[in-house]
Amino acid sequence: MLFPLYSVLLFCLLNLASASPVKDSNAYRLARGLPPLPPRDFGRNKPGQQPTPVLRARANPSPSPSGVAQYSGRLQVRLENGSTVGYVQDKLGLPVSHGSDLQISVFASLTRKEDLNIIAAAPTAFPSRSHLGASSENSKDTTISADTSSSLLFTIVPKTPAMSRPIVLPTGNASVESAIWAINSTTKELTAQYVNPDGSLPKTFIMFNYTDDKLFFVGNTTSQSSSSAPVKLFIVT
Ligand SMILES: *[C@@H]1O[C@H](CO)[C@@H](O)[C@H](O)[C@H]1NC(C)=O
Ligand SMILES: *[C@@H]1O[C@H](CO)[C@@H](O)[C@H](O)[C@H]1NC(C)=O
Ligand SMILES: *[C@@H]1O[C@H](CO)[C@@H](O)[C@H](O)[C@H]1NC(C)=O
Ligand SMILES: *[C@@H]1O[C@H](CO)[C@@H](O)[C@H](O)[C@H]1NC(C)=O
Ligand SMILES: *[C@@H]1O[C@H](CO)[C@@H](O)[C@H](O)[C@H]1NC(C)=O
C-alpha cells in the first residue's frame, strides 16, 4: 500500500535533480514578507504515533528539493487576440522565426512563482545555462515607464539576483536583468516585471517588432510604432 503513494511522490519530484540552483531560502522569503520555512523535520512522525503513509514518505531521506517545479519547452509568442506569431529561436538576437525553436526551462516552486529565470537549455547557439532577460544594450535607456516610449531588448543576459536593479556589464555599455519572470502555473504564461534603476516597478509589457522579428520590453504600448504589437509569452512543449 505504501508503494503507490511513494511512486506518486517520486513522480512529482522526478524533474528535480537539476533544480538545485533554485531553492526557497528563508532570506528570500523574509525579503518578500513571507513566513520562514518550516523546520527541516516538519512532517516526521511524532514519538508514539504510527506514521501515516504520507508522513513516512516525507520522512524519506532522499534529497529534499522543497517542491521545485520545472517547466520546460519552447517560448510561444502570441498576439493579444490569441494568434501565434512564432517561437523564440535558438539564434543570436532571439528572433521569433527563421531558425530552430529554442528549448528553455523555468524553475518555480509552490511559494515562488515570480522573480524567476528563463534558462536556455543546452545545446544551444548560446553558452550553456544562458538566461533570457532585459538589456539596455544599443540604447541609453535603462528606465521604462508608462510615460516614456523607451524600450529594452529581450536578449541573452548574465544571471542577476531576484529583485535586482539593472546590473552594468563589465563592458559598461549595457545594463541587464534576468530574474524578471513570473509564471502562471495554469496557463504557462510568462510575464515580466522589470526593476528600474530607482527601484520602481514599471508595468512591463512585451512587444513584437514586425520589422526585425524580435521582442522588446516597454512601459507604454501605445507610444510604440505601428510596426510593433503587444504580445504574450507562453511555455509550450
Ligand atoms: C489577430 O490579429 C492579427 C493581426 O491584426 C490578424 O492577422 C489575425 O488574423 C488575428 N487573429 C484572430 C484570431 O482574430
Ligand atoms: C559593448 O562593448 C563591447 C566591448 O567594448 C563591444 O564589443 C560591443 O560591440 C559593445 N556593444 C554595443 C551595443 O555597443
Ligand atoms: C503612453 O504614450 C502615449 C503616446 O505617446 C501617450 O499619449 C500616453 O499619454 C502615454 N501614457 C501615459 C500613462 O503617459
Ligand atoms: C492564470 O491565468 C488564468 C487565465 O488567464 C487566470 O484566471 C488566473 O487568475 C491566473 N493565475 C494567476 C496566479 O495569475
Ligand atoms: C524595429 O526594428 C527596426 C530594425 O531593427 C528598427 O529600426 C525599429 O526601430 C524597431 N522598432 C521598434 C518599435 O523598436
XYZ file of N, CA and C and ligand atoms in Angstrom:
781
model
N 0.831 -1.211 0.000
C 0.000 0.000 0.000
C 0.863 1.257 0.000
N 2.049 1.162 0.613
C 2.912 2.340 0.611
C 3.484 2.603 -0.773
N 3.674 1.523 -1.496
C 4.413 1.669 -2.749
C 3.794 2.663 -3.719
N 2.455 2.576 -3.992
C 1.861 3.522 -4.966
C 2.019 4.968 -4.520
N 1.810 5.227 -3.233
C 1.928 6.621 -2.752
C 3.344 7.135 -2.957
N 4.299 6.258 -2.609
C 5.688 6.660 -2.764
C 6.004 6.934 -4.235
N 5.418 6.102 -5.099
C 5.649 6.291 -6.534
C 5.117 7.635 -6.994
N 3.929 7.989 -6.470
C 3.335 9.271 -6.857
C 4.262 10.406 -6.438
N 4.763 10.321 -5.223
C 5.658 11.369 -4.724
C 6.911 11.430 -5.585
N 7.442 10.233 -5.878
C 8.649 10.152 -6.687
C 8.413 10.794 -8.036
N 7.230 10.503 -8.594
C 6.881 11.067 -9.905
C 6.865 12.591 -9.828
N 6.283 13.111 -8.741
C 6.201 14.565 -8.589
C 7.587 15.191 -8.510
N 8.513 14.442 -7.940
C 9.831 15.021 -7.699
C 10.805 14.699 -8.821
N 10.299 14.011 -9.854
C 11.173 13.436 -10.869
C 12.099 14.440 -11.535
N 11.598 15.639 -11.754
C 12.355 16.615 -12.527
C 13.382 17.377 -11.699
N 13.534 16.984 -10.449
C 14.178 17.916 -9.544
C 15.686 17.785 -9.473
N 16.208 16.741 -10.086
C 17.641 16.508 -9.929
C 18.468 17.717 -10.351
N 18.040 18.386 -11.400
C 18.827 19.505 -11.920
C 18.371 20.837 -11.360
N 17.499 20.792 -10.363
C 16.863 22.034 -9.917
C 17.587 22.680 -8.759
N 18.759 22.163 -8.390
C 19.385 22.652 -7.165
C 19.640 24.158 -7.126
N 19.885 24.862 -8.287
C 20.164 26.295 -8.176
C 18.993 27.099 -7.612
N 17.773 26.583 -7.733
C 16.628 27.357 -7.271
C 16.038 26.697 -6.045
N 16.214 27.316 -4.909
C 15.588 26.806 -3.698
C 15.038 27.986 -2.925
N 13.977 27.729 -2.187
C 13.465 28.785 -1.330
C 14.387 28.917 -0.138
N 14.927 30.093 0.062
C 15.694 30.313 1.269
C 14.867 31.193 2.175
N 15.145 31.114 3.472
C 14.407 31.967 4.394
C 14.714 33.433 4.144
N 15.937 33.726 3.697
C 16.284 35.126 3.400
C 15.379 35.652 2.300
N 15.199 34.833 1.264
C 14.327 35.236 0.160
C 12.907 35.452 0.660
N 12.430 34.518 1.489
C 11.042 34.593 1.958
C 10.850 35.823 2.858
N 11.829 36.075 3.733
C 11.705 37.241 4.614
C 11.668 38.518 3.806
N 12.499 38.580 2.737
C 12.531 39.770 1.892
C 11.178 40.014 1.252
N 10.402 38.968 1.048
C 9.092 39.112 0.429
C 7.975 39.163 1.461
N 8.346 39.247 2.746
C 7.318 39.328 3.775
C 6.613 38.018 4.025
N 7.232 36.896 3.634
C 6.628 35.589 3.852
C 7.178 34.984 5.137
N 6.401 34.101 5.769
C 6.920 33.457 6.981
C 8.076 32.536 6.627
N 8.994 32.280 7.593
C 10.100 31.368 7.301
C 9.603 29.958 6.996
N 10.459 29.164 6.354
C 10.109 27.793 6.035
C 9.940 26.991 7.320
N 9.125 25.925 7.273
C 9.017 25.075 8.471
C 10.347 24.383 8.724
N 10.576 23.971 9.996
C 11.833 23.288 10.298
C 11.997 22.041 9.438
N 13.265 21.612 9.302
C 13.598 20.537 8.387
C 12.881 19.227 8.704
N 12.575 18.978 9.993
C 11.951 17.687 10.317
C 10.429 17.775 10.275
N 9.912 18.868 9.730
C 8.472 19.029 9.566
C 7.891 17.810 8.860
N 6.816 17.248 9.401
C 6.177 16.133 8.730
C 6.691 14.776 9.185
N 7.712 14.761 10.016
C 8.173 13.461 10.525
C 7.218 12.980 11.605
N 7.194 11.673 11.781
C 6.264 11.135 12.769
C 6.679 11.508 14.174
N 5.674 11.746 15.022
C 5.945 12.093 16.414
C 6.098 10.804 17.200
N 6.840 10.865 18.325
C 7.057 9.646 19.111
C 5.724 9.030 19.516
N 5.628 7.732 19.456
C 4.437 7.037 19.920
C 3.300 7.052 18.931
N 3.462 7.715 17.806
C 2.375 7.728 16.819
C 2.770 6.889 15.618
N 1.804 6.166 15.118
C 2.033 5.407 13.903
C 2.022 6.392 12.736
N 3.116 6.497 11.985
C 3.117 7.470 10.883
C 2.143 7.077 9.782
N 1.471 8.039 9.246
C 0.630 7.756 8.073
C 1.566 7.558 6.891
N 1.091 6.929 5.831
C 1.953 6.728 4.662
C 2.554 8.033 4.146
N 1.775 9.106 4.158
C 2.279 10.374 3.641
C 3.443 10.881 4.489
N 3.255 10.829 5.816
C 4.328 11.281 6.691
C 5.571 10.445 6.485
N 5.380 9.133 6.339
C 6.527 8.271 6.137
C 7.259 8.637 4.840
N 6.481 8.914 3.820
C 7.085 9.263 2.538
C 7.894 10.550 2.670
N 7.346 11.501 3.414
C 8.064 12.774 3.576
C 9.353 12.609 4.352
N 9.322 11.660 5.283
C 10.487 11.483 6.127
C 11.594 10.743 5.393
N 11.306 10.272 4.221
C 12.311 9.569 3.433
C 13.545 10.449 3.248
N 14.731 9.906 3.461
C 15.935 10.735 3.437
C 16.449 11.107 2.042
N 15.687 10.843 1.000
C 16.157 11.226 -0.334
C 16.316 12.744 -0.395
N 17.172 13.280 -1.302
C 17.429 14.723 -1.354
C 16.116 15.502 -1.366
N 15.980 16.480 -0.477
C 14.708 17.183 -0.338
C 14.739 18.502 -1.099
N 14.137 18.538 -2.291
C 14.251 19.731 -3.130
C 13.171 20.778 -2.868
N 12.449 20.671 -1.776
C 11.457 21.652 -1.321
C 10.480 22.074 -2.402
N 9.957 21.101 -3.128
C 8.816 21.345 -4.011
C 9.115 22.211 -5.212
N 10.276 22.047 -5.826
C 10.590 22.823 -7.027
C 9.924 22.186 -8.238
N 9.324 23.019 -9.086
C 8.703 22.522 -10.307
C 9.467 23.040 -11.503
N 9.742 22.161 -12.436
C 10.453 22.572 -13.646
C 9.471 22.633 -14.807
N 9.462 23.760 -15.501
C 8.676 23.911 -16.719
C 9.656 23.955 -17.879
N 9.463 23.079 -18.861
C 10.384 23.044 -19.988
C 9.606 23.051 -21.293
N 10.205 23.641 -22.302
C 9.560 23.640 -23.607
C 10.094 24.769 -24.461
N 9.215 25.248 -25.375
C 9.578 26.359 -26.251
C 8.813 27.598 -25.808
N 9.263 28.759 -26.267
C 8.576 30.012 -25.929
C 7.709 30.440 -27.109
N 6.411 30.289 -26.930
C 5.468 30.664 -27.980
C 5.061 32.123 -27.796
N 5.069 32.883 -28.900
C 4.721 34.302 -28.875
C 3.330 34.462 -29.486
N 2.398 35.027 -28.704
C 1.029 35.193 -29.184
C 0.615 36.663 -29.152
N -0.127 37.074 -30.183
C -0.754 38.396 -30.162
C -1.841 38.398 -29.092
N -2.344 39.587 -28.757
C -3.357 39.654 -27.703
C -4.659 38.984 -28.121
N -4.909 38.858 -29.453
C -6.118 38.148 -29.886
C -5.924 36.627 -29.904
N -4.772 36.158 -29.486
C -4.555 34.718 -29.370
C -3.800 34.105 -30.539
N -3.660 34.839 -31.655
C -2.932 34.296 -32.810
C -1.455 34.098 -32.482
N -0.890 32.996 -32.941
C 0.528 32.726 -32.701
C 1.396 33.455 -33.727
N 2.377 34.218 -33.229
C 3.325 34.913 -34.109
C 4.457 33.970 -34.492
N 4.932 33.185 -33.539
C 6.037 32.259 -33.774
C 6.611 31.798 -32.453
N 7.846 31.293 -32.509
C 8.522 30.772 -31.336
C 9.895 31.425 -31.236
N 10.344 31.733 -30.033
C 11.682 32.307 -29.859
C 12.705 31.304 -30.388
N 13.622 31.793 -31.208
C 14.559 30.935 -31.927
C 15.903 30.813 -31.236
N 16.547 29.672 -31.492
C 17.877 29.382 -30.946
C 18.914 30.063 -31.839
N 18.991 31.378 -31.733
C 19.735 32.171 -32.705
C 20.070 33.527 -32.087
N 21.214 34.082 -32.436
C 21.617 35.372 -31.898
C 20.521 36.419 -32.120
N 20.206 37.212 -31.103
C 19.160 38.219 -31.215
C 17.772 37.689 -30.891
N 17.658 36.382 -30.690
C 16.399 35.736 -30.311
C 15.213 36.137 -31.201
N 15.350 36.028 -32.536
C 14.204 36.327 -33.382
C 13.102 35.288 -33.170
N 11.929 35.577 -33.739
C 10.758 34.737 -33.495
C 10.493 33.796 -34.678
N 11.281 33.901 -35.747
C 11.131 32.976 -36.878
C 12.474 32.782 -37.560
N 12.506 31.880 -38.564
C 13.695 31.608 -39.377
C 14.871 31.053 -38.576
N 14.672 29.904 -37.986
C 15.722 29.217 -37.251
C 15.122 27.968 -36.672
N 15.698 27.483 -35.576
C 15.036 26.380 -34.877
C 14.612 26.890 -33.505
N 13.544 26.279 -32.979
C 12.971 26.767 -31.731
C 13.931 26.547 -30.568
N 14.098 27.574 -29.759
C 14.944 27.476 -28.566
C 14.204 26.655 -27.508
N 14.929 25.736 -26.876
C 14.368 24.977 -25.747
C 14.779 25.688 -24.460
N 13.812 25.901 -23.580
C 14.099 26.635 -22.339
C 13.559 25.873 -21.128
N 14.023 26.258 -19.954
C 13.479 25.746 -18.699
C 13.282 26.888 -17.721
N 12.237 26.756 -16.901
C 11.975 27.698 -15.813
C 11.756 26.863 -14.560
N 12.416 27.240 -13.462
C 12.219 26.539 -12.196
C 11.402 27.417 -11.257
N 10.279 26.885 -10.794
C 9.432 27.620 -9.858
C 9.223 26.720 -8.636
N 8.419 27.170 -7.689
C 8.083 26.308 -6.555
C 6.706 26.706 -6.069
N 6.220 26.006 -5.050
C 4.888 26.300 -4.526
C 4.811 27.736 -4.033
N 5.912 28.233 -3.457
C 5.876 29.555 -2.848
C 6.468 30.622 -3.752
N 7.222 30.194 -4.762
C 7.925 31.193 -5.560
C 7.570 31.027 -7.025
N 6.729 31.933 -7.535
C 6.311 31.887 -8.925
C 6.678 33.184 -9.640
N 7.467 34.016 -8.983
C 7.912 35.260 -9.616
C 9.403 35.472 -9.356
N 9.976 36.500 -10.008
C 11.427 36.737 -9.977
C 12.185 35.493 -10.444
N 11.628 34.830 -11.453
C 12.219 33.588 -11.961
C 13.125 33.880 -13.145
N 13.981 32.903 -13.456
C 14.849 32.979 -14.624
C 14.338 32.061 -15.720
N 14.524 32.465 -16.974
C 14.331 31.560 -18.107
C 15.727 31.136 -18.548
N 15.983 29.845 -18.522
C 17.319 29.320 -18.835
C 17.270 28.621 -20.187
N 18.172 29.016 -21.090
C 18.290 28.334 -22.377
C 18.845 26.946 -22.123
N 18.108 25.918 -22.570
C 18.521 24.546 -22.299
C 19.509 24.086 -23.354
N 20.675 23.611 -22.902
C 21.731 23.169 -23.829
C 21.265 21.951 -24.620
N 21.779 21.699 -25.837
C 22.735 22.548 -26.531
C 22.021 23.661 -27.298
N 22.606 24.845 -27.264
C 22.012 25.972 -27.966
C 23.123 26.761 -28.653
N 22.715 27.805 -29.354
C 23.674 28.706 -30.001
C 24.400 29.562 -28.960
N 23.967 29.445 -27.701
C 24.500 30.299 -26.649
C 25.306 29.461 -25.669
N 26.152 30.126 -24.857
C 26.883 29.383 -23.830
C 25.902 28.654 -22.915
N 26.326 27.556 -22.365
C 25.490 26.735 -21.512
C 24.893 27.558 -20.368
N 23.631 27.280 -20.050
C 22.886 27.954 -18.984
C 22.818 29.479 -19.175
N 22.641 29.929 -20.410
C 22.377 31.349 -20.659
C 20.971 31.693 -20.175
N 20.783 32.960 -19.799
C 19.493 33.409 -19.291
C 18.860 34.405 -20.253
N 17.518 34.408 -20.328
C 16.795 35.310 -21.210
C 16.202 36.436 -20.366
N 16.573 37.674 -20.686
C 16.091 38.772 -19.867
C 16.097 40.086 -20.611
N 16.240 41.176 -19.851
C 16.156 42.522 -20.415
C 17.528 43.171 -20.396
N 17.832 43.913 -21.473
C 19.122 44.591 -21.571
C 18.942 45.952 -22.208
N 19.735 46.915 -21.742
C 19.672 48.269 -22.283
C 20.603 48.430 -23.476
N 21.233 47.352 -23.922
C 22.229 47.437 -24.991
C 21.670 48.186 -26.206
N 22.502 48.931 -26.891
C 22.123 49.746 -28.060
C 21.238 50.927 -27.696
N 21.147 51.241 -26.447
C 20.237 52.305 -26.040
C 20.739 52.865 -24.726
N 20.565 54.123 -24.503
C 20.979 54.703 -23.231
C 19.929 54.461 -22.160
N 18.713 54.059 -22.601
C 17.626 53.903 -21.642
C 17.844 52.703 -20.738
N 17.790 52.928 -19.434
C 17.752 51.796 -18.518
C 16.456 51.837 -17.715
N 15.617 52.857 -17.987
C 14.341 53.009 -17.295
C 13.216 52.872 -18.305
N 12.192 52.097 -17.976
C 10.961 52.101 -18.791
C 9.820 52.554 -17.891
N 8.833 53.209 -18.485
C 7.703 53.670 -17.676
C 6.518 53.951 -18.572
N 5.362 54.181 -17.942
C 4.127 54.423 -18.691
C 4.213 55.717 -19.479
N 5.026 56.684 -19.037
C 5.011 57.986 -19.689
C 6.224 58.231 -20.582
N 6.957 57.159 -20.940
C 8.008 57.305 -21.949
C 7.864 56.194 -22.981
N 8.504 56.411 -24.137
C 8.473 55.382 -25.172
C 9.751 54.545 -25.136
N 10.573 54.676 -24.096
C 11.838 53.939 -24.045
C 11.578 52.437 -23.988
N 12.569 51.679 -24.467
C 12.394 50.233 -24.540
C 13.691 49.525 -24.166
N 13.586 48.244 -23.894
C 14.739 47.403 -23.559
C 14.727 46.191 -24.461
N 15.918 45.654 -24.760
C 15.995 44.461 -25.592
C 15.600 43.222 -24.797
N 14.952 42.275 -25.484
C 14.747 40.921 -24.966
C 15.907 40.110 -25.517
N 16.819 39.669 -24.644
C 18.042 39.061 -25.164
C 18.690 38.146 -24.130
N 19.817 37.526 -24.525
C 20.600 36.702 -23.600
C 21.364 37.626 -22.660
N 21.225 37.385 -21.364
C 21.900 38.226 -20.364
C 22.538 37.323 -19.314
N 23.537 37.839 -18.590
C 24.052 37.072 -17.452
C 22.981 36.998 -16.361
N 23.111 36.004 -15.479
C 22.144 35.851 -14.388
C 22.305 36.981 -13.383
N 21.194 37.585 -12.986
C 21.226 38.617 -11.945
C 20.303 38.192 -10.810
N 20.518 38.725 -9.587
C 19.719 38.271 -8.445
C 18.250 38.672 -8.554
N 17.378 37.938 -7.863
C 15.958 38.263 -7.798
C 15.784 39.672 -7.244
N 14.866 40.438 -7.847
C 14.512 41.803 -7.416
C 15.664 42.789 -7.563
N 16.689 42.415 -8.329
C 17.842 43.287 -8.515
C 17.517 44.451 -9.438
N 18.115 45.607 -9.195
C 18.104 46.703 -10.160
C 19.043 46.326 -11.299
N 19.006 47.082 -12.435
C 19.855 46.706 -13.566
C 21.325 46.637 -13.156
N 22.016 45.603 -13.662
C 23.440 45.401 -13.374
C 24.221 45.799 -14.621
N 25.210 46.691 -14.455
C 26.019 47.140 -15.593
C 27.038 46.045 -15.932
N 27.079 45.663 -17.210
C 28.033 44.648 -17.652
C 29.455 45.192 -17.587
N 30.444 44.294 -17.487
C 31.850 44.741 -17.441
C 32.231 45.620 -18.639
N 31.612 45.396 -19.818
C 31.920 46.239 -20.979
C 31.409 47.662 -20.775
N 30.491 47.859 -19.824
C 29.994 49.188 -19.494
C 28.927 49.719 -20.423
N 28.598 48.992 -21.505
C 27.648 49.559 -22.456
C 26.264 48.917 -22.409
N 25.985 48.121 -21.409
C 24.638 47.574 -21.254
C 24.361 47.303 -19.782
N 23.081 47.484 -19.388
C 22.624 47.116 -18.048
C 21.581 46.028 -18.219
N 21.639 45.008 -17.383
C 20.820 43.819 -17.615
C 20.105 43.348 -16.353
N 19.019 42.591 -16.577
C 18.307 41.880 -15.511
C 17.818 40.548 -16.072
N 17.993 39.472 -15.293
C 17.492 38.165 -15.752
C 16.290 37.670 -14.948
N 16.272 37.922 -13.643
C 15.238 37.316 -12.787
C 13.982 38.180 -12.749
N 13.383 38.368 -13.930
C 12.243 39.282 -14.063
C 10.951 38.549 -14.364
N 10.968 37.209 -14.376
C 9.829 36.474 -14.930
C 8.919 35.898 -13.861
N 7.623 35.884 -14.172
C 6.641 35.204 -13.335
C 5.907 34.210 -14.211
N 5.509 33.085 -13.619
C 4.782 32.081 -14.395
C 3.399 31.855 -13.808
N 2.426 31.722 -14.711
C 1.089 31.290 -14.324
C 1.081 29.777 -14.514
N 0.986 29.046 -13.401
C 1.155 27.592 -13.481
C -0.005 26.919 -14.210
N -1.119 27.629 -14.386
C -2.259 27.063 -15.117
C -2.073 27.250 -16.614
N -1.840 28.495 -17.036
C -1.766 28.789 -18.468
C -0.354 28.661 -19.012
N 0.656 28.609 -18.128
C 2.083 28.593 -18.502
C 2.490 29.903 -19.177
N 1.730 30.971 -18.915
C 2.138 32.272 -19.450
C 3.278 32.832 -18.603
N 4.276 33.416 -19.290
C 5.374 34.095 -18.605
C 5.161 35.594 -18.744
N 5.133 36.300 -17.626
C 5.023 37.754 -17.660
C 6.293 38.335 -17.052
N 6.578 39.595 -17.385
C 7.832 40.206 -16.945
C 7.564 41.328 -15.950
N 8.451 41.469 -14.992
C 8.459 42.629 -14.092
C 9.885 43.142 -13.990
N 10.149 44.235 -14.735
C 11.469 44.862 -14.706
C 11.575 45.749 -13.471
N 12.794 45.892 -12.958
C 13.055 46.808 -11.844
C 13.868 47.978 -12.399
N 13.344 49.189 -12.277
C 14.062 50.369 -12.768
C 15.264 50.683 -11.879
N 16.227 51.487 -12.401
C 17.408 51.831 -11.591
C 17.037 52.506 -10.263
N 15.889 53.199 -10.215
C 15.481 53.846 -8.954
C 14.682 52.888 -8.057
N 14.573 51.613 -8.466
C 13.871 50.630 -7.642
C 12.385 50.544 -7.924
N 11.855 51.448 -8.760
C 10.423 51.393 -9.059
C 10.119 50.201 -9.967
N 8.862 49.750 -9.911
C 8.438 48.562 -10.643
C 7.433 48.960 -11.726
N 7.926 49.286 -12.950
C 7.010 49.702 -14.008
C 6.201 48.516 -14.507
N 4.945 48.761 -14.904
C 4.195 47.709 -15.583
C 4.991 47.400 -16.849
N 5.364 46.134 -17.024
C 6.317 45.753 -18.074
C 5.611 44.955 -19.167
N 5.559 45.544 -20.365
C 4.895 44.885 -21.491
C 5.937 44.291 -22.424
N 5.569 43.189 -23.073
C 6.424 42.579 -24.092
C 5.834 42.938 -25.450
N 6.693 43.432 -26.370
C 6.242 43.833 -27.705
C 6.986 43.020 -28.756
N 6.348 42.872 -29.907
C 6.982 42.208 -31.052
C 7.193 43.238 -32.151
N 8.432 43.289 -32.684
C 8.780 44.204 -33.770
C 8.676 43.439 -35.103
N 7.682 43.786 -35.937
C 7.470 43.081 -37.204
C 8.634 43.282 -38.168
N 9.404 44.365 -38.020
C 10.497 44.659 -38.955
C 11.709 43.758 -38.730
N 12.132 43.620 -37.475
C 13.320 42.783 -37.238
C 12.981 41.442 -36.592
N 11.660 41.174 -36.399
C 11.236 39.850 -35.906
C 11.626 39.588 -34.457
N 11.909 40.663 -33.686
C 12.414 40.464 -32.330
C 11.455 41.025 -31.279
N 11.683 40.600 -30.050
C 10.862 41.059 -28.931
C 11.579 42.166 -28.170
N 10.818 43.035 -27.536
C 11.412 44.044 -26.656
C 10.430 44.392 -25.552
N 10.926 45.092 -24.518
C 10.103 45.448 -23.354
C 9.821 46.947 -23.357
N 8.608 47.318 -22.985
C 8.259 48.733 -22.843
C 7.375 48.926 -21.610
N 7.202 50.196 -21.227
C 6.282 50.534 -20.146
C 4.997 51.141 -20.667
N 4.977 51.470 -21.965
C 3.801 52.101 -22.582
C 3.646 51.535 -23.997
N 2.627 50.726 -24.212
C 2.472 50.072 -25.519
C 1.947 51.024 -26.585
N 1.204 52.054 -26.174
C 0.588 52.924 -27.176
C 1.582 53.912 -27.773
N 2.734 54.109 -27.110
C 3.709 55.057 -27.637
C 4.611 54.402 -28.697
N 4.374 53.126 -29.021
C 5.232 52.414 -29.970
C 4.729 52.569 -31.399
N 5.640 52.276 -32.359
C 5.290 52.438 -33.771
C 4.292 51.365 -34.201
N 3.679 51.605 -35.368
C 2.651 50.681 -35.854
C 3.269 49.376 -36.357
N 4.620 49.347 -36.500
C 5.248 48.099 -36.934
C 5.568 47.186 -35.754
N 4.900 47.428 -34.625
C 5.081 46.539 -33.478
C 3.736 46.293 -32.812
N 3.645 45.236 -32.048
C 2.391 44.885 -31.385
C 2.673 44.247 -30.036
N 1.795 44.494 -29.044
C 1.969 43.820 -27.751
C 1.755 42.308 -27.917
N 2.559 41.524 -27.235
C 2.426 40.069 -27.318
C 2.507 39.445 -25.930
N 2.159 38.153 -25.891
C 2.284 37.370 -24.660
C 3.179 36.174 -24.931
N 3.864 35.718 -23.884
C 4.789 34.580 -23.994
C 4.231 33.393 -23.222
N 4.250 32.234 -23.859
C 3.785 31.010 -23.198
C 4.828 29.906 -23.353
N 4.960 29.067 -22.328
C 5.788 27.862 -22.467
C 4.909 26.766 -23.040
N 5.317 26.225 -24.197
C 4.593 25.097 -24.789
C 5.607 23.998 -25.098
N 5.120 22.761 -25.169
C 6.066 21.671 -25.436
C 6.204 21.457 -26.934
C -5.162 38.642 -34.735
O -4.607 39.852 -35.251
C -3.753 39.645 -36.389
C -3.110 40.985 -36.753
O -4.005 42.050 -36.582
C -4.553 39.056 -37.550
O -3.703 38.842 -38.665
C -5.162 37.723 -37.082
O -5.980 37.201 -38.099
C -5.985 37.938 -35.831
N -6.405 36.639 -35.325
C -7.622 36.412 -34.846
C -7.887 35.028 -34.335
O -8.501 37.283 -34.820
C 29.871 46.895 -25.992
O 31.256 46.910 -25.750
C 31.955 45.817 -26.332
C 33.393 45.904 -25.891
O 33.854 47.223 -25.900
C 31.804 45.892 -27.854
O 32.439 44.772 -28.445
C 30.321 45.832 -28.199
O 30.137 45.973 -29.583
C 29.582 46.951 -27.493
N 28.175 46.823 -27.740
C 27.426 47.859 -28.066
C 25.987 47.582 -28.304
O 27.870 48.988 -28.158
C 1.668 56.489 -23.499
O 2.108 57.015 -24.750
C 1.095 57.708 -25.465
C 1.617 58.066 -26.847
O 2.901 58.661 -26.760
C 0.676 58.935 -24.671
O -0.355 59.611 -25.348
C 0.167 58.479 -23.294
O -0.131 59.597 -22.502
C 1.222 57.634 -22.598
N 0.670 57.086 -21.353
C 0.985 57.612 -20.149
C 0.337 56.932 -18.980
O 1.743 58.542 -20.016
C -3.616 32.339 -14.572
O -4.335 32.650 -15.750
C -5.737 32.426 -15.630
C -6.358 32.645 -17.013
O -5.982 33.885 -17.549
C -6.290 33.381 -14.582
O -7.678 33.160 -14.426
C -5.586 33.133 -13.265
O -6.017 34.081 -12.311
C -4.083 33.258 -13.447
N -3.433 32.877 -12.205
C -2.597 33.690 -11.596
C -1.980 33.154 -10.345
O -2.333 34.807 -12.031
C 12.079 47.518 -35.243
O 13.276 47.086 -35.838
C 13.805 48.019 -36.790
C 15.003 47.337 -37.457
O 15.934 46.930 -36.476
C 14.170 49.301 -36.061
O 14.669 50.252 -37.000
C 12.920 49.865 -35.392
O 13.272 50.998 -34.609
C 12.298 48.797 -34.465
N 11.047 49.316 -33.950
C 10.751 49.362 -32.661
C 9.411 49.869 -32.298
O 11.562 49.026 -31.811
